[in-house]
Amino acid sequence: MKNILMSIKIKLKKNNFRVGILFLVLSIFMSKLYFELGLINRIILLFNIGMYLMISGYLLINDSLIRKTGKSLIYPFKIITKIFFKKKFLENINKLREKNTNKSKIYYSRTYRHLKVNYLRMAIFFIFFVIPSMILFILSYSDISRYIVLMVQNISANYINPDMMEVKSSYFLPFLGDLYYLDIKGFLPTQNISLLHIVITVVLGIIIRFSFRNQMHVRIYLLVVLFIHLTSALYMYFGANMFPYTLSDYSELYMKQQIGIWLSIFSIVTLLSGAINYSGFSKFVFVIAASIYSLIFGIIRYCVFLGIMHNFSLIFMTSFFFSFGPFIDFLYLVWMYSIFMRYITKRFNNKNGVVKWYWA
Amino acid sequence: MVLGIINILKSYLIFTIITMLLYAIRHAIFSFNRLYGRQKLYYSDIYDSDLPTISVLVPMHNEEKVLHNCLDALLLSDYNKNKFEIIGINDNSTDNTKEILDEYCKQYPIIKALHRDCEERGKPAGLNDALKIAKGEVIIVFDADYRPSKNMLKRLAVAFSNNEVAAVMGRVIPFNHNKNLLTQLLALERTAGYQVDQQARYNLNLIPQYGGTVGGFRKDLVVSTGGFNTRILAEDTELTYRLYSMGYRVVYANDAECYEESPETWSARGRQIRRWSRGHNYTMFLYFGKTIKNKSLKFWEKVDAIMLLLIYAVPFILLLSLLASLILFYSGHMDILKGWWVLLFLSTYNSYGNFAPFYEISTGMMVDGIYKGMLKLPLMMFCYYFYLWKLSLGFMDSIFDLFSKRSVKWDKTERFNDNRIETERKEEAK
């Protein structure tokens, strides 16, 4: 508890301007969605915007006060602590502060060092940022999917006849509205095309089997990708008429899957960053960047996949599903996470960060 | 009939998802504990003037490239020279290992040579023979490519001052991590495996594992239980479970750091992990029932012991689930959980991207203060199918071993000998 109070004070002083601006931008961005939502969603949205504006206002005022007078609004916290906590406790906080500032220059070695957990900071992050954002997303997925589908329809009109596309909706989650997807015509490959795919895949497989001698990991990866495509080509050759999906089915499944991916990515990203005891701007940047990237990547991939399957048959569906589906989503998630963790690791090993480690 | 098969496949897919999530949670708990929890210190602050007598065993098979590194490092040890001996186990080498070892024996009486020229080759068989001539109360094992530090023997031996300790395990750090992409990725895995996984298991009073090298055990315990089983390739895992079944404990010494040479080619790595998988899974078949029935283990120890036993079976489970999902896809049933089957792949990568998930690796790197290799984390994706394939082959081998009773053949990991450290030292000396 003593760490919590101290860290709130120190960290807010440093970052309140940047975080304040972030909340302001978020509230402006969210306010643009107001007219597009239903009644319940509007109430939730207003609640969120209000909360974000309050946080933003508090932080910005606090920042200007610190700049002008050197004192911050966080000062009332001290009065509260004096009322609720004993004198000895406050002395301990001061001792802890002294310990942090006058720490020996010989820092702890890596073997048994660790950080102190700050549950309050985690709770604030989840209560004020993660949970409202997730609720907002879940309540708005129907609208989001509609926007995405309309966007994809516009983009795809460049290479697909607009008459062959139609926006449709289907039931997804109870009480939360339908999910929109693009109904689009596709076609099954002919036997000759399937045979051609079989031959090309097998030949490529043989070439790859005997190449990449020193890069066995790449060889196995490519062979798995080819194997998945080969199963598709064989299926289409021997039983194309039994193929259970149309392009429209795929389109619907893709959107359902994407909603799952977006929610998963957002929850994983927030869990990962929320677990890091660091109150910097980078945590928000990481979460927002990963979520936006995921959204944009999902839209681009939707356009590309639909375009390829519409123009070059459904033979690619299996590969798109298994080789270039969620597996790739996780690739960029890990990539972004690695950038975030690189930054955090650097911070915890510089002059100011290294004193935050504790021993055993 | 068809519907029955479909339901079985769907159930199997859900089983896989649950398994993967359990492993993901397990690794997340370890990461959180290592980063924020109280760290259980090893006996590093204890200075015992009456350390036990030790025998250092160095199994060798065609180790001419690296042998001198290990022996030279051991000779520099600050352990009381009257209390330790080094036994080089030359196991059917066909290169100059024998001659080099004999030369060392001539020069340094503390080193003894055990030349094995018999059909039964392999590390467990070599260790069994060495145990017959070893005089130490405690046995410490180093593979020939390891380079123990000056105080390593003291650090490991001090743990045996506690009578409950039956085995000790130190931390392994690759010294050739900058050689190529593979060694860089292996260094990441090692960081997670030791700094996070082993230490967290020790913190949480679970099952730290004796790893067969950079570790030691009480000789009398192993000899009295029949030595090492020569049919098991993972003698280290088998010993860990044997000791736990006897009510003893393994301790992990995170500050006993020792350098090793990582495999530098993918084929060498492939053979190594296939051997590990084969040995580990064979041990799993032998000890799964015994671990469940083991009364000396507490509930969470038992849970961790079972999850640890199954860890090399997971890739095979995943491979089957990949095939199952293909079948479900072609049969028109891939809408399982309304498209949320994606969790399979998410949790797959999370929990078994490799030997450690990405968040566990990054936690280890953060604690170690290493950030330069962090951006290589996404490249683990290429290892995913590689490990999936090789470890599944190892699993199949172990099943075959179990039913065929065939004798196992030790497939030694190729050595590369990176002399940069020696060169740097020599240059510094000049």
mmCIF file of C-alpha atoms in Angstrom, chain A residues 30-327:
data_model
loop_
_atom_site.group_PDB
_atom_site.id
_atom_site.type_symbol
_atom_site.label_atom_id
_atom_site.label_comp_id
_atom_site.label_asym_id
_atom_site.label_seq_id
_atom_site.Cartn_x
_atom_site.Cartn_y
_atom_site.Cartn_z
ATOM 1 C CA MET A 30 -15.061 8.140 -29.350
ATOM 2 C CA SER A 31 -17.454 11.080 -29.593
ATOM 3 C CA LYS A 32 -17.403 10.672 -33.383
ATOM 4 C CA LEU A 33 -19.082 7.305 -32.971
ATOM 5 C CA TYR A 34 -22.034 8.775 -31.056
ATOM 6 C CA PHE A 35 -24.478 9.233 -33.916
ATOM 7 C CA GLU A 36 -23.772 5.811 -35.332
ATOM 8 C CA LEU A 37 -24.767 3.881 -32.224
ATOM 9 C CA GLY A 38 -27.985 2.674 -30.676
ATOM 10 C CA LEU A 39 -29.451 3.933 -27.399
ATOM 11 C CA ILE A 40 -27.651 1.562 -24.983
ATOM 12 C CA ASN A 41 -24.382 1.971 -26.811
ATOM 13 C CA ARG A 42 -24.779 5.747 -26.672
ATOM 14 C CA ILE A 43 -25.223 5.655 -22.888
ATOM 15 C CA ILE A 44 -22.135 3.476 -22.486
ATOM 16 C CA LEU A 45 -20.222 5.720 -24.851
ATOM 17 C CA LEU A 46 -21.223 8.879 -22.996
ATOM 18 C CA PHE A 47 -20.227 7.295 -19.717
ATOM 19 C CA ASN A 48 -16.818 6.472 -21.167
ATOM 20 C CA ILE A 49 -16.326 9.863 -22.760
ATOM 21 C CA GLY A 50 -17.264 11.559 -19.489
ATOM 22 C CA MET A 51 -14.822 9.435 -17.559
ATOM 23 C CA TYR A 52 -12.037 10.011 -20.091
ATOM 24 C CA LEU A 53 -12.657 13.773 -20.091
ATOM 25 C CA MET A 54 -12.560 13.852 -16.297
ATOM 26 C CA ILE A 55 -9.269 11.985 -16.201
ATOM 27 C CA SER A 56 -7.882 14.124 -18.992
ATOM 28 C CA GLY A 57 -8.953 17.396 -17.326
ATOM 29 C CA TYR A 58 -7.545 16.342 -13.992
ATOM 30 C CA LEU A 59 -4.211 15.384 -15.481
ATOM 31 C CA LEU A 60 -3.853 18.512 -17.616
ATOM 32 C CA ILE A 61 -4.710 20.864 -14.737
ATOM 33 C CA ASN A 62 -2.377 18.923 -12.546
ATOM 34 C CA ASP A 63 0.366 19.278 -15.117
ATOM 35 C CA SER A 64 0.000 23.041 -15.441
ATOM 36 C CA LEU A 65 -0.023 23.402 -11.643
ATOM 37 C CA ILE A 66 3.198 21.448 -11.353
ATOM 38 C CA ARG A 67 4.830 23.607 -14.000
ATOM 39 C CA LYS A 68 3.771 26.874 -12.358
ATOM 40 C CA THR A 69 3.869 26.180 -8.626
ATOM 41 C CA GLY A 70 5.726 22.915 -8.301
ATOM 42 C CA LYS A 71 2.763 21.507 -6.369
ATOM 43 C CA SER A 72 0.247 19.121 -7.766
ATOM 44 C CA LEU A 73 -3.374 18.211 -7.262
ATOM 45 C CA ILE A 74 -2.203 14.923 -5.945
ATOM 46 C CA TYR A 75 -1.469 16.832 -2.733
ATOM 47 C CA PRO A 76 -4.891 15.947 -1.235
ATOM 48 C CA PHE A 77 -3.702 12.362 -1.220
ATOM 49 C CA LYS A 78 -1.254 13.337 1.488
ATOM 50 C CA ILE A 79 -4.034 14.749 3.665
ATOM 51 C CA ILE A 80 -6.039 11.596 3.169
ATOM 52 C CA THR A 81 -3.090 9.442 4.105
ATOM 53 C CA LYS A 82 -2.510 11.568 7.208
ATOM 54 C CA ILE A 83 -6.118 11.072 8.248
ATOM 55 C CA PHE A 84 -6.298 7.382 7.552
ATOM 56 C CA PHE A 85 -2.795 6.145 8.279
ATOM 57 C CA LYS A 86 -0.651 6.293 11.372
ATOM 58 C CA LYS A 87 2.435 8.462 11.753
ATOM 59 C CA LYS A 88 4.708 5.426 11.720
ATOM 60 C CA PHE A 89 3.410 4.401 8.339
ATOM 61 C CA LEU A 90 4.199 7.792 6.847
ATOM 62 C CA GLU A 91 7.689 7.605 8.324
ATOM 63 C CA ASN A 92 8.135 4.268 6.594
ATOM 64 C CA ILE A 93 7.127 5.827 3.277
ATOM 65 C CA ASN A 94 9.760 8.510 3.739
ATOM 66 C CA LYS A 95 12.363 5.884 4.588
ATOM 67 C CA LEU A 96 11.451 3.982 1.480
ATOM 68 C CA ARG A 97 11.814 7.133 -0.586
ATOM 69 C CA GLU A 98 15.232 7.796 0.904
ATOM 70 C CA LYS A 99 16.228 4.234 0.206
ATOM 71 C CA ASN A 100 15.306 4.689 -3.442
ATOM 72 C CA THR A 101 17.138 7.957 -3.877
ATOM 73 C CA ASN A 102 20.266 7.063 -1.923
ATOM 74 C CA LYS A 103 20.741 3.580 -3.235
ATOM 75 C CA SER A 104 24.238 2.220 -3.533
ATOM 76 C CA LYS A 105 25.777 2.378 -6.980
ATOM 77 C CA ILE A 106 26.456 -1.343 -6.945
ATOM 78 C CA TYR A 107 23.198 -2.677 -8.279
ATOM 79 C CA TYR A 108 21.691 -6.080 -7.818
ATOM 80 C CA SER A 109 22.853 -8.815 -10.120
ATOM 81 C CA ARG A 110 20.426 -10.594 -12.403
ATOM 82 C CA THR A 111 20.322 -13.852 -10.450
ATOM 83 C CA TYR A 112 17.624 -13.100 -7.879
ATOM 84 C CA ARG A 113 16.478 -9.585 -8.621
ATOM 85 C CA HIS A 114 12.791 -8.838 -9.139
ATOM 86 C CA LEU A 115 10.324 -5.969 -9.251
ATOM 87 C CA LYS A 116 7.599 -5.006 -6.828
ATOM 88 C CA VAL A 117 4.095 -5.615 -8.040
ATOM 89 C CA ASN A 118 1.648 -2.734 -8.003
ATOM 90 C CA TYR A 119 -1.856 -4.144 -8.014
ATOM 91 C CA LEU A 120 -3.523 -0.743 -7.752
ATOM 92 C CA ARG A 121 -1.837 0.470 -10.910
ATOM 93 C CA MET A 122 -2.881 -2.709 -12.676
ATOM 94 C CA ALA A 123 -6.439 -2.319 -11.378
ATOM 95 C CA ILE A 124 -6.615 1.303 -12.564
ATOM 96 C CA PHE A 125 -5.337 0.295 -15.978
ATOM 97 C CA PHE A 126 -7.915 -2.445 -16.299
ATOM 98 C CA ILE A 127 -10.863 -0.608 -14.789
ATOM 99 C CA PHE A 128 -10.426 2.696 -16.575
ATOM 100 C CA PHE A 129 -8.949 1.574 -19.852
ATOM 101 C CA VAL A 130 -9.258 -2.118 -20.624
ATOM 102 C CA ILE A 131 -12.731 -2.984 -19.408
ATOM 103 C CA PRO A 132 -14.507 0.122 -20.858
ATOM 104 C CA SER A 133 -12.722 -0.389 -24.186
ATOM 105 C CA MET A 134 -13.655 -4.057 -24.322
ATOM 106 C CA ILE A 135 -17.278 -3.369 -23.409
ATOM 107 C CA LEU A 136 -17.391 -0.673 -26.043
ATOM 108 C CA PHE A 137 -15.975 -3.038 -28.637
ATOM 109 C CA ILE A 138 -18.377 -5.855 -27.764
ATOM 110 C CA LEU A 139 -21.350 -3.519 -27.851
ATOM 111 C CA SER A 140 -20.246 -2.013 -31.112
ATOM 112 C CA TYR A 141 -18.982 -5.037 -33.022
ATOM 113 C CA SER A 142 -22.086 -5.043 -35.154
ATOM 114 C CA ASP A 143 -21.488 -1.446 -36.259
ATOM 115 C CA ILE A 144 -17.749 -2.006 -36.621
ATOM 116 C CA SER A 145 -18.327 -5.020 -38.859
ATOM 117 C CA ARG A 146 -20.755 -2.970 -40.970
ATOM 118 C CA TYR A 147 -18.197 -0.189 -41.460
ATOM 119 C CA ILE A 148 -15.494 -2.675 -42.327
ATOM 120 C CA VAL A 149 -17.653 -4.497 -44.823
ATOM 121 C CA LEU A 150 -18.674 -1.219 -46.482
ATOM 122 C CA MET A 151 -15.028 -0.202 -46.641
ATOM 123 C CA VAL A 152 -13.994 -3.560 -48.093
ATOM 124 C CA GLN A 153 -16.845 -3.324 -50.613
ATOM 125 C CA ASN A 154 -15.560 0.046 -51.799
ATOM 126 C CA ILE A 155 -11.969 -1.146 -52.080
ATOM 127 C CA SER A 156 -12.916 -4.439 -53.724
ATOM 128 C CA ALA A 157 -14.987 -2.623 -56.345
ATOM 129 C CA ASN A 158 -11.669 -1.893 -58.076
ATOM 130 C CA TYR A 159 -11.172 -5.524 -59.016
ATOM 131 C CA ILE A 160 -14.566 -7.183 -58.417
ATOM 132 C CA ASN A 161 -17.771 -6.417 -60.264
ATOM 133 C CA PRO A 162 -19.866 -4.423 -57.720
ATOM 134 C CA ASP A 163 -23.021 -6.281 -58.838
ATOM 135 C CA MET A 164 -21.526 -9.489 -57.512
ATOM 136 C CA MET A 165 -21.108 -8.118 -53.984
ATOM 137 C CA GLU A 166 -23.778 -7.575 -51.388
ATOM 138 C CA VAL A 167 -23.626 -6.665 -47.704
ATOM 139 C CA LYS A 168 -25.417 -9.235 -45.571
ATOM 140 C CA SER A 169 -25.751 -9.907 -41.873
ATOM 141 C CA SER A 170 -26.057 -13.008 -39.736
ATOM 142 C CA TYR A 171 -26.754 -13.839 -36.111
ATOM 143 C CA PHE A 172 -23.624 -13.904 -33.944
ATOM 144 C CA LEU A 173 -23.904 -13.208 -30.213
ATOM 145 C CA PRO A 174 -27.228 -12.929 -28.358
ATOM 146 C CA PHE A 175 -28.580 -9.403 -27.637
ATOM 147 C CA LEU A 176 -25.549 -7.736 -29.240
ATOM 148 C CA GLY A 177 -26.682 -7.472 -32.805
ATOM 149 C CA ASP A 178 -25.927 -9.172 -36.092
ATOM 150 C CA LEU A 179 -22.552 -9.515 -37.687
ATOM 151 C CA TYR A 180 -22.101 -8.041 -41.181
ATOM 152 C CA TYR A 181 -20.156 -9.685 -43.969
ATOM 153 C CA LEU A 182 -19.721 -9.369 -47.689
ATOM 154 C CA ASP A 183 -21.751 -11.818 -49.732
ATOM 155 C CA ILE A 184 -19.692 -12.453 -52.817
ATOM 156 C CA LYS A 185 -19.719 -14.996 -55.588
ATOM 157 C CA GLY A 186 -16.849 -17.402 -55.963
ATOM 158 C CA PHE A 187 -16.242 -20.468 -58.084
ATOM 159 C CA LEU A 188 -14.734 -23.920 -57.700
ATOM 160 C CA PRO A 189 -11.620 -24.779 -59.704
ATOM 161 C CA THR A 190 -11.835 -27.088 -62.668
ATOM 162 C CA GLN A 191 -10.125 -30.475 -62.539
ATOM 163 C CA ASN A 192 -7.348 -29.208 -64.783
ATOM 164 C CA ILE A 193 -6.653 -26.253 -62.539
ATOM 165 C CA SER A 194 -6.642 -28.544 -59.503
ATOM 166 C CA LEU A 195 -4.250 -30.894 -61.276
ATOM 167 C CA LEU A 196 -2.008 -27.982 -62.116
ATOM 168 C CA HIS A 197 -1.970 -26.974 -58.446
ATOM 169 C CA ILE A 198 -1.149 -30.554 -57.424
ATOM 170 C CA VAL A 199 1.754 -30.709 -59.865
ATOM 171 C CA ILE A 200 3.130 -27.292 -58.917
ATOM 172 C CA THR A 201 2.821 -28.041 -55.190
ATOM 173 C CA VAL A 202 4.511 -31.433 -55.507
ATOM 174 C CA VAL A 203 7.333 -30.038 -57.662
ATOM 175 C CA LEU A 204 7.842 -27.148 -55.280
ATOM 176 C CA GLY A 205 7.785 -29.599 -52.389
ATOM 177 C CA ILE A 206 10.499 -31.721 -53.994
ATOM 178 C CA ILE A 207 12.611 -28.635 -54.709
ATOM 179 C CA ILE A 208 12.211 -27.372 -51.150
ATOM 180 C CA ARG A 209 12.897 -30.833 -49.707
ATOM 181 C CA PHE A 210 16.330 -30.803 -51.302
ATOM 182 C CA SER A 211 17.077 -27.134 -50.794
ATOM 183 C CA PHE A 212 17.475 -25.088 -47.623
ATOM 184 C CA ARG A 213 19.997 -27.670 -46.419
ATOM 185 C CA ASN A 214 21.244 -25.421 -43.656
ATOM 186 C CA GLN A 215 17.856 -23.885 -42.971
ATOM 187 C CA MET A 216 15.822 -26.886 -41.912
ATOM 188 C CA HIS A 217 13.359 -24.702 -39.980
ATOM 189 C CA VAL A 218 12.443 -22.767 -43.141
ATOM 190 C CA ARG A 219 12.208 -25.994 -45.111
ATOM 191 C CA ILE A 220 9.797 -27.595 -42.643
ATOM 192 C CA TYR A 221 7.705 -24.425 -42.452
ATOM 193 C CA LEU A 222 7.394 -24.203 -46.243
ATOM 194 C CA LEU A 223 6.643 -27.909 -46.535
ATOM 195 C CA VAL A 224 3.806 -27.607 -44.020
ATOM 196 C CA VAL A 225 2.380 -24.657 -45.958
ATOM 197 C CA LEU A 226 2.625 -26.658 -49.185
ATOM 198 C CA PHE A 227 1.112 -29.740 -47.558
ATOM 199 C CA ILE A 228 -1.950 -27.752 -46.521
ATOM 200 C CA HIS A 229 -2.345 -26.403 -50.051
ATOM 201 C CA LEU A 230 -1.837 -29.890 -51.491
ATOM 202 C CA THR A 231 -4.724 -31.274 -49.412
ATOM 203 C CA SER A 232 -6.896 -28.528 -50.838
ATOM 204 C CA ALA A 233 -5.810 -29.227 -54.422
ATOM 205 C CA LEU A 234 -6.406 -32.969 -53.982
ATOM 206 C CA TYR A 235 -9.830 -32.369 -52.475
ATOM 207 C CA MET A 236 -10.774 -30.096 -55.354
ATOM 208 C CA TYR A 237 -9.496 -32.584 -57.905
ATOM 209 C CA PHE A 238 -11.378 -35.566 -56.532
ATOM 210 C CA GLY A 239 -14.445 -34.019 -54.959
ATOM 211 C CA ALA A 240 -14.820 -30.337 -55.729
ATOM 212 C CA ASN A 241 -18.596 -30.684 -55.764
ATOM 213 C CA MET A 242 -18.532 -31.905 -52.174
ATOM 214 C CA PHE A 243 -16.612 -28.835 -50.994
ATOM 215 C CA PRO A 244 -18.762 -27.576 -48.133
ATOM 216 C CA TYR A 245 -18.124 -23.829 -48.355
ATOM 217 C CA THR A 246 -18.966 -21.015 -50.714
ATOM 218 C CA LEU A 247 -17.022 -17.773 -50.787
ATOM 219 C CA SER A 248 -19.908 -16.206 -48.930
ATOM 220 C CA ASP A 249 -19.569 -18.821 -46.143
ATOM 221 C CA TYR A 250 -15.879 -18.076 -45.943
ATOM 222 C CA SER A 251 -16.560 -14.353 -45.812
ATOM 223 C CA GLU A 252 -18.983 -14.848 -42.908
ATOM 224 C CA LEU A 253 -16.595 -17.161 -41.057
ATOM 225 C CA TYR A 254 -13.739 -14.728 -41.638
ATOM 226 C CA MET A 255 -15.630 -11.884 -39.986
ATOM 227 C CA LYS A 256 -16.598 -14.089 -37.035
ATOM 228 C CA GLN A 257 -13.020 -15.187 -36.718
ATOM 229 C CA GLN A 258 -11.773 -11.604 -36.959
ATOM 230 C CA ILE A 259 -14.029 -10.470 -34.142
ATOM 231 C CA GLY A 260 -12.479 -13.282 -32.080
ATOM 232 C CA ILE A 261 -8.983 -12.263 -33.130
ATOM 233 C CA TRP A 262 -9.525 -8.584 -32.359
ATOM 234 C CA LEU A 263 -10.938 -9.364 -28.956
ATOM 235 C CA SER A 264 -8.186 -11.902 -28.258
ATOM 236 C CA ILE A 265 -5.428 -9.583 -29.433
ATOM 237 C CA PHE A 266 -6.810 -6.754 -27.348
ATOM 238 C CA SER A 267 -7.142 -8.922 -24.238
ATOM 239 C CA ILE A 268 -3.723 -10.520 -24.691
ATOM 240 C CA VAL A 269 -2.048 -7.191 -25.353
ATOM 241 C CA THR A 270 -3.658 -5.539 -22.336
ATOM 242 C CA LEU A 271 -2.899 -8.522 -20.116
ATOM 243 C CA LEU A 272 0.714 -8.535 -21.253
ATOM 244 C CA SER A 273 1.241 -4.809 -20.874
ATOM 245 C CA GLY A 274 -0.924 -4.509 -17.774
ATOM 246 C CA ALA A 275 1.213 -7.099 -16.036
ATOM 247 C CA ILE A 276 4.286 -4.919 -16.522
ATOM 248 C CA ASN A 277 4.747 -2.613 -13.572
ATOM 249 C CA TYR A 278 5.532 0.435 -15.637
ATOM 250 C CA SER A 279 3.367 3.512 -15.765
ATOM 251 C CA GLY A 280 4.634 4.998 -18.962
ATOM 252 C CA PHE A 281 2.940 6.254 -22.053
ATOM 253 C CA SER A 282 4.379 3.279 -23.933
ATOM 254 C CA LYS A 283 1.831 0.894 -22.429
ATOM 255 C CA PHE A 284 -1.061 2.800 -24.015
ATOM 256 C CA VAL A 285 0.844 3.224 -27.252
ATOM 257 C CA PHE A 286 1.487 -0.516 -27.405
ATOM 258 C CA VAL A 287 -2.148 -1.449 -26.768
ATOM 259 C CA ILE A 288 -3.545 1.104 -29.199
ATOM 260 C CA ALA A 289 -0.944 0.411 -31.891
ATOM 261 C CA ALA A 290 -1.457 -3.359 -31.714
ATOM 262 C CA SER A 291 -5.235 -2.978 -31.825
ATOM 263 C CA ILE A 292 -5.193 -0.536 -34.738
ATOM 264 C CA TYR A 293 -2.650 -2.614 -36.631
ATOM 265 C CA SER A 294 -4.765 -5.699 -36.059
ATOM 266 C CA LEU A 295 -7.832 -3.875 -37.376
ATOM 267 C CA ILE A 296 -6.075 -2.538 -40.469
ATOM 268 C CA PHE A 297 -4.317 -5.818 -41.196
ATOM 269 C CA GLY A 298 -7.614 -7.682 -40.828
ATOM 270 C CA ILE A 299 -9.302 -5.367 -43.340
ATOM 271 C CA ILE A 300 -6.476 -5.558 -45.895
ATOM 272 C CA ARG A 301 -6.336 -9.321 -45.601
ATOM 273 C CA TYR A 302 -10.111 -9.536 -46.050
ATOM 274 C CA CYS A 303 -9.844 -7.551 -49.306
ATOM 275 C CA VAL A 304 -6.910 -9.578 -50.603
ATOM 276 C CA PHE A 305 -8.353 -12.984 -49.721
ATOM 277 C CA LEU A 306 -11.768 -12.215 -51.182
ATOM 278 C CA GLY A 307 -10.165 -10.768 -54.318
ATOM 279 C CA ILE A 308 -7.939 -13.803 -54.890
ATOM 280 C CA MET A 309 -10.681 -16.339 -54.253
ATOM 281 C CA HIS A 310 -13.191 -14.459 -56.382
ATOM 282 C CA ASN A 311 -10.789 -14.224 -59.315
ATOM 283 C CA PHE A 312 -8.759 -17.438 -58.925
ATOM 284 C CA SER A 313 -11.181 -19.949 -57.365
ATOM 285 C CA LEU A 314 -11.767 -21.355 -53.897
ATOM 286 C CA ILE A 315 -8.747 -23.639 -54.039
ATOM 287 C CA PHE A 316 -6.838 -21.135 -51.883
ATOM 288 C CA MET A 317 -9.375 -21.148 -49.065
ATOM 289 C CA THR A 318 -7.661 -23.834 -46.962
ATOM 290 C CA SER A 319 -4.273 -22.138 -47.148
ATOM 291 C CA PHE A 320 -5.775 -18.786 -46.259
ATOM 292 C CA PHE A 321 -7.518 -20.366 -43.325
ATOM 293 C CA PHE A 322 -4.647 -22.388 -41.898
ATOM 294 C CA SER A 323 -1.360 -20.902 -43.123
ATOM 295 C CA PHE A 324 -2.116 -17.200 -43.326
ATOM 296 C CA GLY A 325 -4.866 -16.884 -40.759
ATOM 297 C CA PRO A 326 -4.424 -16.368 -37.005
ATOM 298 C CA PHE A 327 -0.864 -17.651 -37.193
#
